[in-house]
Short mmCIF file of C-alpha atoms and ligand atoms in Angstrom, two decimals:
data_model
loop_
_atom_site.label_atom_id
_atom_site.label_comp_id
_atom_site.label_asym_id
_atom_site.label_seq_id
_atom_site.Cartn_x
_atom_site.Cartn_y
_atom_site.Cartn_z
CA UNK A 1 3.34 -0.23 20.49
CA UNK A 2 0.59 1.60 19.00
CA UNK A 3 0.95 1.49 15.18
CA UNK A 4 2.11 -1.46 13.07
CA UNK A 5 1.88 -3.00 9.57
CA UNK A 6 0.74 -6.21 7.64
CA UNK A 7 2.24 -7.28 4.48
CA UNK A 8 2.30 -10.76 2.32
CA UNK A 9 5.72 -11.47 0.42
CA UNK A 10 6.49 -14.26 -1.29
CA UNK A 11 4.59 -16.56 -3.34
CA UNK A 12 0.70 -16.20 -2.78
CA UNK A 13 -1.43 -18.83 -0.79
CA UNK A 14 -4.75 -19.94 -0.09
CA UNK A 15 -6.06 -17.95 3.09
CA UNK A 16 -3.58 -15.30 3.24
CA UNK A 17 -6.29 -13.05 3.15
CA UNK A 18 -7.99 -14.93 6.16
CA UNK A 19 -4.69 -14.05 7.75
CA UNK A 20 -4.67 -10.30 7.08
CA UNK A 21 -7.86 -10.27 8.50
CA UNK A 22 -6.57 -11.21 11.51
CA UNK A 23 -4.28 -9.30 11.71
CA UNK A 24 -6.29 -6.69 11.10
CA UNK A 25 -9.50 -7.27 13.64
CA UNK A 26 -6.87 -8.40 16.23
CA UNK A 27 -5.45 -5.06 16.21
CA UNK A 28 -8.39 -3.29 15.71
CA UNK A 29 -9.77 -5.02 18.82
CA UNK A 30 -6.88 -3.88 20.70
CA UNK A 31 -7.22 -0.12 19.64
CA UNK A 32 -3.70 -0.62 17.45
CA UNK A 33 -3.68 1.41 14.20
CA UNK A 34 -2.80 -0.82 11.43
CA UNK A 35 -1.45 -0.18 7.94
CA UNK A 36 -1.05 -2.67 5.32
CA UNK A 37 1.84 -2.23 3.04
CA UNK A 38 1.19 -3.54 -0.94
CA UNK A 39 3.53 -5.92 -2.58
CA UNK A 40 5.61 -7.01 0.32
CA UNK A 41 8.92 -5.56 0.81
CA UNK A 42 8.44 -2.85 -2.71
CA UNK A 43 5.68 -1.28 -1.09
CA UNK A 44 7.92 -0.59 1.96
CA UNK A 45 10.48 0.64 -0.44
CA UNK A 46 8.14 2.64 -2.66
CA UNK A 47 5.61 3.83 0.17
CA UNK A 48 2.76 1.93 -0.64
CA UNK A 49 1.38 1.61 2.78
CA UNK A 50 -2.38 2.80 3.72
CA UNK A 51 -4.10 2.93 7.13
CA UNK A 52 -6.69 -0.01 7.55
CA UNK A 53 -9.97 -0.74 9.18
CA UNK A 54 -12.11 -3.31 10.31
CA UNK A 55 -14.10 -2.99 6.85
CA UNK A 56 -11.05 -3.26 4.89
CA UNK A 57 -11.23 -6.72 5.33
CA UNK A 58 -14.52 -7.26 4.71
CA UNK A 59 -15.99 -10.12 2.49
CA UNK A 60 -11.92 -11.08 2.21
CA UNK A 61 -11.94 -14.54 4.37
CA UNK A 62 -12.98 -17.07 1.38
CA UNK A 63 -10.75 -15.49 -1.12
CA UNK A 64 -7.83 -16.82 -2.78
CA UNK A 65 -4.52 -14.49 -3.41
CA UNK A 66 -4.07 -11.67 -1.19
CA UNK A 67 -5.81 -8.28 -1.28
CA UNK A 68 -1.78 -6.54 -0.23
CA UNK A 69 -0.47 -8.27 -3.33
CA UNK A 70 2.60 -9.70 -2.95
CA UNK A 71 6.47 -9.69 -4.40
CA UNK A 72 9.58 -11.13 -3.96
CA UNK A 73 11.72 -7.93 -3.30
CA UNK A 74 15.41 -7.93 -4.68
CA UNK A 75 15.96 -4.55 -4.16
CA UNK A 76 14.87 -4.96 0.30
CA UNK A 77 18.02 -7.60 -0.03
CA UNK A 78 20.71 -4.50 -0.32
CA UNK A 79 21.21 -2.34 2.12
CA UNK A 80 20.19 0.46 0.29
CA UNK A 81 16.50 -0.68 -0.34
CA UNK A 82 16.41 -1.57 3.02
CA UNK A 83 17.43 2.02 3.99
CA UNK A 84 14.48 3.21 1.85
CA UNK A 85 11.87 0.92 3.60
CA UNK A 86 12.93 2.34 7.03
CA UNK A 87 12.74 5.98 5.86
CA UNK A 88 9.44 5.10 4.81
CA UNK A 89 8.24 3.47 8.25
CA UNK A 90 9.40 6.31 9.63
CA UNK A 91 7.34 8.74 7.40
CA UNK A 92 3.89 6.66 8.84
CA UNK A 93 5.31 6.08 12.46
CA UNK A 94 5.42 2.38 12.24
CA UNK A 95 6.82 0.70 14.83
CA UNK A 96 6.33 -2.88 14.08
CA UNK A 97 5.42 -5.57 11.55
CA UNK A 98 3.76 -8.64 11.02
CA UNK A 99 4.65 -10.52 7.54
CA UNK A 100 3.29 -12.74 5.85
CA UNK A 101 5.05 -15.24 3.93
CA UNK A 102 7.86 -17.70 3.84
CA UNK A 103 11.79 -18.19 4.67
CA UNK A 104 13.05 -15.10 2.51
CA UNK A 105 10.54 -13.00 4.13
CA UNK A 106 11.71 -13.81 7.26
CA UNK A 107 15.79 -13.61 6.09
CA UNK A 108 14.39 -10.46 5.25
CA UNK A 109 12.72 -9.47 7.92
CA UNK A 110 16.04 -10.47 10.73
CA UNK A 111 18.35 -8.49 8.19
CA UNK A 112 15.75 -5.35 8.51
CA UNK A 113 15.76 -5.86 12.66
CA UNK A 114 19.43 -6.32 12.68
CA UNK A 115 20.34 -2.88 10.64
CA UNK A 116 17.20 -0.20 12.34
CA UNK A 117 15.53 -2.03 15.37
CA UNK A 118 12.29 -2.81 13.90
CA UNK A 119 10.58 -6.08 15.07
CA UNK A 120 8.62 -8.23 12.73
CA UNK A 121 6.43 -11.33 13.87
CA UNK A 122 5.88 -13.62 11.00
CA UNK A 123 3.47 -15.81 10.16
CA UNK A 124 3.87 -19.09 7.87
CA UNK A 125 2.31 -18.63 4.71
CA UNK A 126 2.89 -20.93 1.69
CA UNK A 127 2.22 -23.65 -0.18
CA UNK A 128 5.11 -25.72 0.35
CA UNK A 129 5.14 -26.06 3.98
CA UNK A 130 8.93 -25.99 3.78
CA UNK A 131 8.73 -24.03 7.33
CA UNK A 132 10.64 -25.67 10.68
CA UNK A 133 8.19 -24.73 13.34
CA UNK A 134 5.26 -24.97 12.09
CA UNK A 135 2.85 -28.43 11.89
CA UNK A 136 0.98 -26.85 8.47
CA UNK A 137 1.96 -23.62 6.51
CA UNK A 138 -0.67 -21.30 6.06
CA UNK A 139 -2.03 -22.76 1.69
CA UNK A 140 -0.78 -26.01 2.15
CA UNK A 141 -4.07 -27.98 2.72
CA UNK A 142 -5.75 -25.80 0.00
CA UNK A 143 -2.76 -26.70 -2.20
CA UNK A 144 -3.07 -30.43 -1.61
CA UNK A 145 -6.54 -30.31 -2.66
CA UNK A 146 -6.40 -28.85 -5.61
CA UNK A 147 -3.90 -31.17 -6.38
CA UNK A 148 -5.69 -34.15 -5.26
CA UNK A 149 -8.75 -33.07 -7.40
CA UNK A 150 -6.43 -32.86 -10.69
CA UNK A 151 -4.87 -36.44 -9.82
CA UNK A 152 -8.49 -37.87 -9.67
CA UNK A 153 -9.41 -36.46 -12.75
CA UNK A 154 -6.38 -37.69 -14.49
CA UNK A 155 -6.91 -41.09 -12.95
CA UNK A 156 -10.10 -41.37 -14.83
CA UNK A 157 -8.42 -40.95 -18.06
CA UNK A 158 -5.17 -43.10 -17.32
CA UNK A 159 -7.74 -45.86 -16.38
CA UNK A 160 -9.59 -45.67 -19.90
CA UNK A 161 -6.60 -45.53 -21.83
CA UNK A 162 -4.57 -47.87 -19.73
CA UNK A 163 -1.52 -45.41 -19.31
CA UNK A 164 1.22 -44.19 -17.22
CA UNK A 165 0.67 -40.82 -15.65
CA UNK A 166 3.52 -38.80 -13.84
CA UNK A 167 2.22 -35.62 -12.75
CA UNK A 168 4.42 -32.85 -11.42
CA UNK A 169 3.18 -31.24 -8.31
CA UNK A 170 4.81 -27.74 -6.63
CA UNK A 171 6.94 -27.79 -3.16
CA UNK A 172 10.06 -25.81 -4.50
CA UNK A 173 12.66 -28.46 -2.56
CA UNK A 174 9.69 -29.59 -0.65
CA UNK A 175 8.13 -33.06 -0.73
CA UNK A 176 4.96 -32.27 1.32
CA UNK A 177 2.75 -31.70 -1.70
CA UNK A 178 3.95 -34.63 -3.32
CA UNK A 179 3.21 -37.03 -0.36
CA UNK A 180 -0.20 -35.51 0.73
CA UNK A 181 -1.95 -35.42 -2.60
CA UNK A 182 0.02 -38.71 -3.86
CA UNK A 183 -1.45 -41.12 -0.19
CA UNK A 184 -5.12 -39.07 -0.93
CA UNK A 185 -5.08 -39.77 -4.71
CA UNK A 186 -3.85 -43.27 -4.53
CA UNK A 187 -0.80 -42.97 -6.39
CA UNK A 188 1.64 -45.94 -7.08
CA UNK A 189 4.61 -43.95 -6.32
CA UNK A 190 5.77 -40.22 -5.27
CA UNK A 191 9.15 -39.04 -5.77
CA UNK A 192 10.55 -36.37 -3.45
CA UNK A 193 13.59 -34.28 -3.02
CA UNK A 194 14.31 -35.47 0.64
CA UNK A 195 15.06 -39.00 -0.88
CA UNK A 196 16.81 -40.06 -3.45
CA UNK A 197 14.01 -42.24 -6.00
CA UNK A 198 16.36 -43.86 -8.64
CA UNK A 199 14.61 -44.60 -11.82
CA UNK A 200 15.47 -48.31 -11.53
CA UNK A 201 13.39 -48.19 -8.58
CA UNK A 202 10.57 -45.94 -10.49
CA UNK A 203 11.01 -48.88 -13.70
CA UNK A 204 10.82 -51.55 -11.13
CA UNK A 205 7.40 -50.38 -9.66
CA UNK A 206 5.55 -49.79 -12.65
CA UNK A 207 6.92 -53.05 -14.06
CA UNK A 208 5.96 -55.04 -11.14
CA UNK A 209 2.81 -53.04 -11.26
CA UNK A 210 2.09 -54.50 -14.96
CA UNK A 211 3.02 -57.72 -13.68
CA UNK A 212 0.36 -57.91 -10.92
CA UNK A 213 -1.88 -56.77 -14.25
CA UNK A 214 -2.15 -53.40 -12.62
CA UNK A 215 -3.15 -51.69 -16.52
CA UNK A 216 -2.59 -47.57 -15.09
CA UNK A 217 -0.24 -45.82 -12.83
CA UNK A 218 -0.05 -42.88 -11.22
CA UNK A 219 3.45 -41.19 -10.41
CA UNK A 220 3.67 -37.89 -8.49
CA UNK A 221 7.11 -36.19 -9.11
CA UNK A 222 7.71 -33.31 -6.97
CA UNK A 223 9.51 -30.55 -8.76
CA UNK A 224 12.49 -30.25 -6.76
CA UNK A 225 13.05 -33.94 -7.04
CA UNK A 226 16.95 -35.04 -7.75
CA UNK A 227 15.73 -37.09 -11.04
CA UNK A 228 14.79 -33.94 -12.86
CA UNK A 229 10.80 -32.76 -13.80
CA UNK A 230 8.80 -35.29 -14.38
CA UNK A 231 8.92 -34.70 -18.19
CA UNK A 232 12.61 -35.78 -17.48
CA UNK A 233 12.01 -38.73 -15.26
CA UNK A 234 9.46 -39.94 -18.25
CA UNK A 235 12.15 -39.54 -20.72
CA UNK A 236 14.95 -41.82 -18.24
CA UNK A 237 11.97 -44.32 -17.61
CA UNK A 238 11.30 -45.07 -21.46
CA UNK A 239 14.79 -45.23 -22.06
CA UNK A 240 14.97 -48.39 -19.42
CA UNK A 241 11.41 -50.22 -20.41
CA UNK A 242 11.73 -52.37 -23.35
CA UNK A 243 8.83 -51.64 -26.19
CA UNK A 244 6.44 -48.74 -26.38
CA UNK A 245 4.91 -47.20 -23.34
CA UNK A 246 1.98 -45.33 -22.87
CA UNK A 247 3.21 -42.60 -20.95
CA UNK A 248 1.75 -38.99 -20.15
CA UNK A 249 3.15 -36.29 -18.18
CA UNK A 250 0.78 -33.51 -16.52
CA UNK A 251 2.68 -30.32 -15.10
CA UNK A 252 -0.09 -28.85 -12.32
CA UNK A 253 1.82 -25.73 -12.14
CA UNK A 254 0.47 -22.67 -10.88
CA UNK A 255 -3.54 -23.94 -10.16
CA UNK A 256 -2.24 -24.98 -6.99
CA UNK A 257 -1.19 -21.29 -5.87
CA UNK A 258 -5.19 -20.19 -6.40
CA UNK A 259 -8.22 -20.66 -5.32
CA UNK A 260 -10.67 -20.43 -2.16
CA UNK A 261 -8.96 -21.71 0.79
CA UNK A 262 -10.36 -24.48 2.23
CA UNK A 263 -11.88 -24.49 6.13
CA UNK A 264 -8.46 -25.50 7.39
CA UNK A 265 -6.48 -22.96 5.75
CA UNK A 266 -8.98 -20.18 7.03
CA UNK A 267 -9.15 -21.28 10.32
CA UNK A 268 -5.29 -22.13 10.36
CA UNK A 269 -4.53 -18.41 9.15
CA UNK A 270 -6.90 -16.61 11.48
CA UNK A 271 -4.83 -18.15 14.21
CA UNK A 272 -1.87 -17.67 13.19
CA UNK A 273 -2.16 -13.81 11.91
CA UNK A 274 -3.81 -13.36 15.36
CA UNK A 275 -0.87 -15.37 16.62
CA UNK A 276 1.71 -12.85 15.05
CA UNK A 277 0.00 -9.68 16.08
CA UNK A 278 -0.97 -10.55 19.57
CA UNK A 279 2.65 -12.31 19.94
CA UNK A 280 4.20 -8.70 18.89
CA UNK A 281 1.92 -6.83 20.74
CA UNK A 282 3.47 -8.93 23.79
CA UNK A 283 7.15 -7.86 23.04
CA UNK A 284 7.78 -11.25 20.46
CA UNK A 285 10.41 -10.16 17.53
CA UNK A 286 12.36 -12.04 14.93
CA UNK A 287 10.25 -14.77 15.54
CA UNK A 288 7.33 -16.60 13.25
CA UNK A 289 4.51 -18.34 14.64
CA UNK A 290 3.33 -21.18 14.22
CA UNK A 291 1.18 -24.48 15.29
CA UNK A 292 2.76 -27.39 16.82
CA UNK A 293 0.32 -30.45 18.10
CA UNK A 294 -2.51 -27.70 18.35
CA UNK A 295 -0.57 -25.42 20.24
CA UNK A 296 0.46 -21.81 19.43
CA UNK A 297 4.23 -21.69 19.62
CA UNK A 298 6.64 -18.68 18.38
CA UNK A 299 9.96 -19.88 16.49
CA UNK A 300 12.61 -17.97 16.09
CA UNK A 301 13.43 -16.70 12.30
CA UNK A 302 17.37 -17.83 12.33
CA UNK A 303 15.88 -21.03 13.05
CA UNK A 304 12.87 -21.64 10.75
CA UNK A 305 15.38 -20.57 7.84
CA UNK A 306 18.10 -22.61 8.88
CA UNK A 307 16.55 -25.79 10.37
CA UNK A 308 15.12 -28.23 7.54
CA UNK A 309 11.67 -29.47 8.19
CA UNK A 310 12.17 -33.25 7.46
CA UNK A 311 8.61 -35.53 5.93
CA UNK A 312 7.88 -38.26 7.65
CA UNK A 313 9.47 -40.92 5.44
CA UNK A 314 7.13 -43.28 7.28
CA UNK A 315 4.38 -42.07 4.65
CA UNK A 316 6.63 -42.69 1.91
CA UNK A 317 6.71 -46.40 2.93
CA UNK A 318 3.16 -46.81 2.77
CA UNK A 319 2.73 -45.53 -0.71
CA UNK A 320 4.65 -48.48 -1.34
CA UNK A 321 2.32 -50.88 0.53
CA UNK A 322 -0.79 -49.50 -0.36
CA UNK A 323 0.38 -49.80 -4.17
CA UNK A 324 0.24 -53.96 -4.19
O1 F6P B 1 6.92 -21.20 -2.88
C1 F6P B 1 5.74 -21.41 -3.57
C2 F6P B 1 6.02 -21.82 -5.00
O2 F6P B 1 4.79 -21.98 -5.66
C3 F6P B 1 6.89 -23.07 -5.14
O3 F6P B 1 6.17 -24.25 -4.94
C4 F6P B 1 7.41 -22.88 -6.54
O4 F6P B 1 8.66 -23.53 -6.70
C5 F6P B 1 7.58 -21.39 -6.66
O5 F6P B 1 6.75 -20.82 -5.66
C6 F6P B 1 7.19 -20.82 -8.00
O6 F6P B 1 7.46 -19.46 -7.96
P1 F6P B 1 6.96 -18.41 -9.07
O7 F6P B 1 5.49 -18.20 -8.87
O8 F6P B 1 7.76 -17.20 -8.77
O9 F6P B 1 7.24 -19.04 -10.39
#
């Protein structure tokens, strides 16, 4: 292989661009040309793909976002667009791909090997670290931080005004967020999507909580949790406590897509972008890779899409201790 391509797709994450980088010294270390293709799976449509050096990622490892930009492509999921992608490898001679991104980058990505031949390697990059075969996705610890920094400032205020605070943290039907930045930031309970949190359970907490003169709380609510947003859950949990409640809700949103990744994330990404080029360089396709216990290990796509990557509910029981 002498010529392949880097692209992000997806949502954005922390250290993406650390990634890239990889990518990109990796194969400029081992005299590979490499093009980057903008906005994921578009820019292979459209032919947005430019040759890249060494100094193209310059001064790139400490930013947030990613230089390629990124989209999430309906038009590569008919056959058509995907067509028009290949014509356009052709046109630059590229003869394989490492992407950047999550599971429908890599559904993607097996459709696109499947129909013309061409092998991806993938590497895990998003916030929810929703990926099977992978310990950490590449913007989760960045993620959690940011998060955990917004909790502790809210704290500050739901301990002057002696008030409930559920605050809605990202994951799409991932609990990960929810957990991390919940145990860091002391919360009294997190609701996830991998189990079921009834609101009797939620009213229970905070009541027992007031009982043990406990005068704040702190609920995380992950978004794709079964009880609704947490705007819902607050609306279900004044409807079951008796007299007025001092209750706020606090929707993090999209802060926790941005900002400089932290040392992790960097280090994690360089790995695993050199991970993905070396391990297609080596004759690896339809496979993303990832870090398991500290090792490098390659997964294949069909399973990181299809397996579910299940949270430790062990964690989820200490919340509940560590709240007395
Ligand atoms: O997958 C990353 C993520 O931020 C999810 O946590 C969230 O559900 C989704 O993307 C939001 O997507 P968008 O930026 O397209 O609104």
């Amino acid at each position: 292989m002498k010529r392949i391509a880097v692209f992000t797709s997806g949502g954005d994450a922390p250290g993406m661009n650390a990634c890239i980088r990889a990518v990109v010294r990796g194969a400029v270390y081992h005299d590979i040309e490499v093009f980057g293709i903008r906005r994921g799976y578009n820019g292979m449509i459209n032919g947005d793909i430019f040759q890249m050096t060494s100094h193209s990622v310059s001064n790139i490892v400490q930013r947030g976002g990613t230089i390629l930009k990124s989209a999430r492509s309906k038009e590569f999921m008919t056959p058509e667009g995907r067509q028009r992608a290949h014509e356009q490898l052709q046109k630059f001679g590229i003869e394989g791909l490492v992407a950047i991104g999550g599971n429908g980058t890599f559904t993607g990505a097996t459709l696109f090997f499947d129909e013309f031949g061409i092998p991806t390697v993938g590497a895990p990059g998003t916030i929810d670290n929703d990926l099977y075969g992978t310990d950490y996705t590449i913007g989760f610890d960045t993620a959690v931080n940011t998060a955990l920094e917004a909790i502790d400032k809210i704290r500050d205020t739901a301990d002057s005004h002696d008030r409930i605070f559920l605050i809605e943290v990202m994951g799409r039907d991932s609990g990960y967020i929810a957990i991390q930045s919940g145990i860091a930031g002391g919360a009294e309970l997190v609701m996830v999507p991998e189990v079921l949190t009834p609101i009797s359970e939620v009213v229970k907490t905070l009541q027992a909580g007031f009982n043990r003169s406990k005068s704040s709380s702190i609920v995380v609510v992950a978004e794709g949790e079964e009880e609704g947003s947490a705007a819902e859950v607050a609306e279900k949990i004044s409807k079951l406590i008796e007299g007025e409640l001092d209750m706020r809700v606090t929707t993090l949103g999209h802060i926790q897509r941005g900002g400089i990744p932290t040392a992790y994330d960097r280090i994690l990404a360089s790995r695993l972008g050199l991970g993905a080029l070396e391990g297609l360089l080596n004759g690896e396709k339809n496979v993303m890779a990832g870090v398991i216990n500290n090792e490098l290990v390659y997964t294949p796509f069909r399973d990181t899409i299809r397996l579910p990557k299940p949270i430790n509910e062990d964690l989820l029981r200490m919340v509940k201790i560590l709240s007395v």
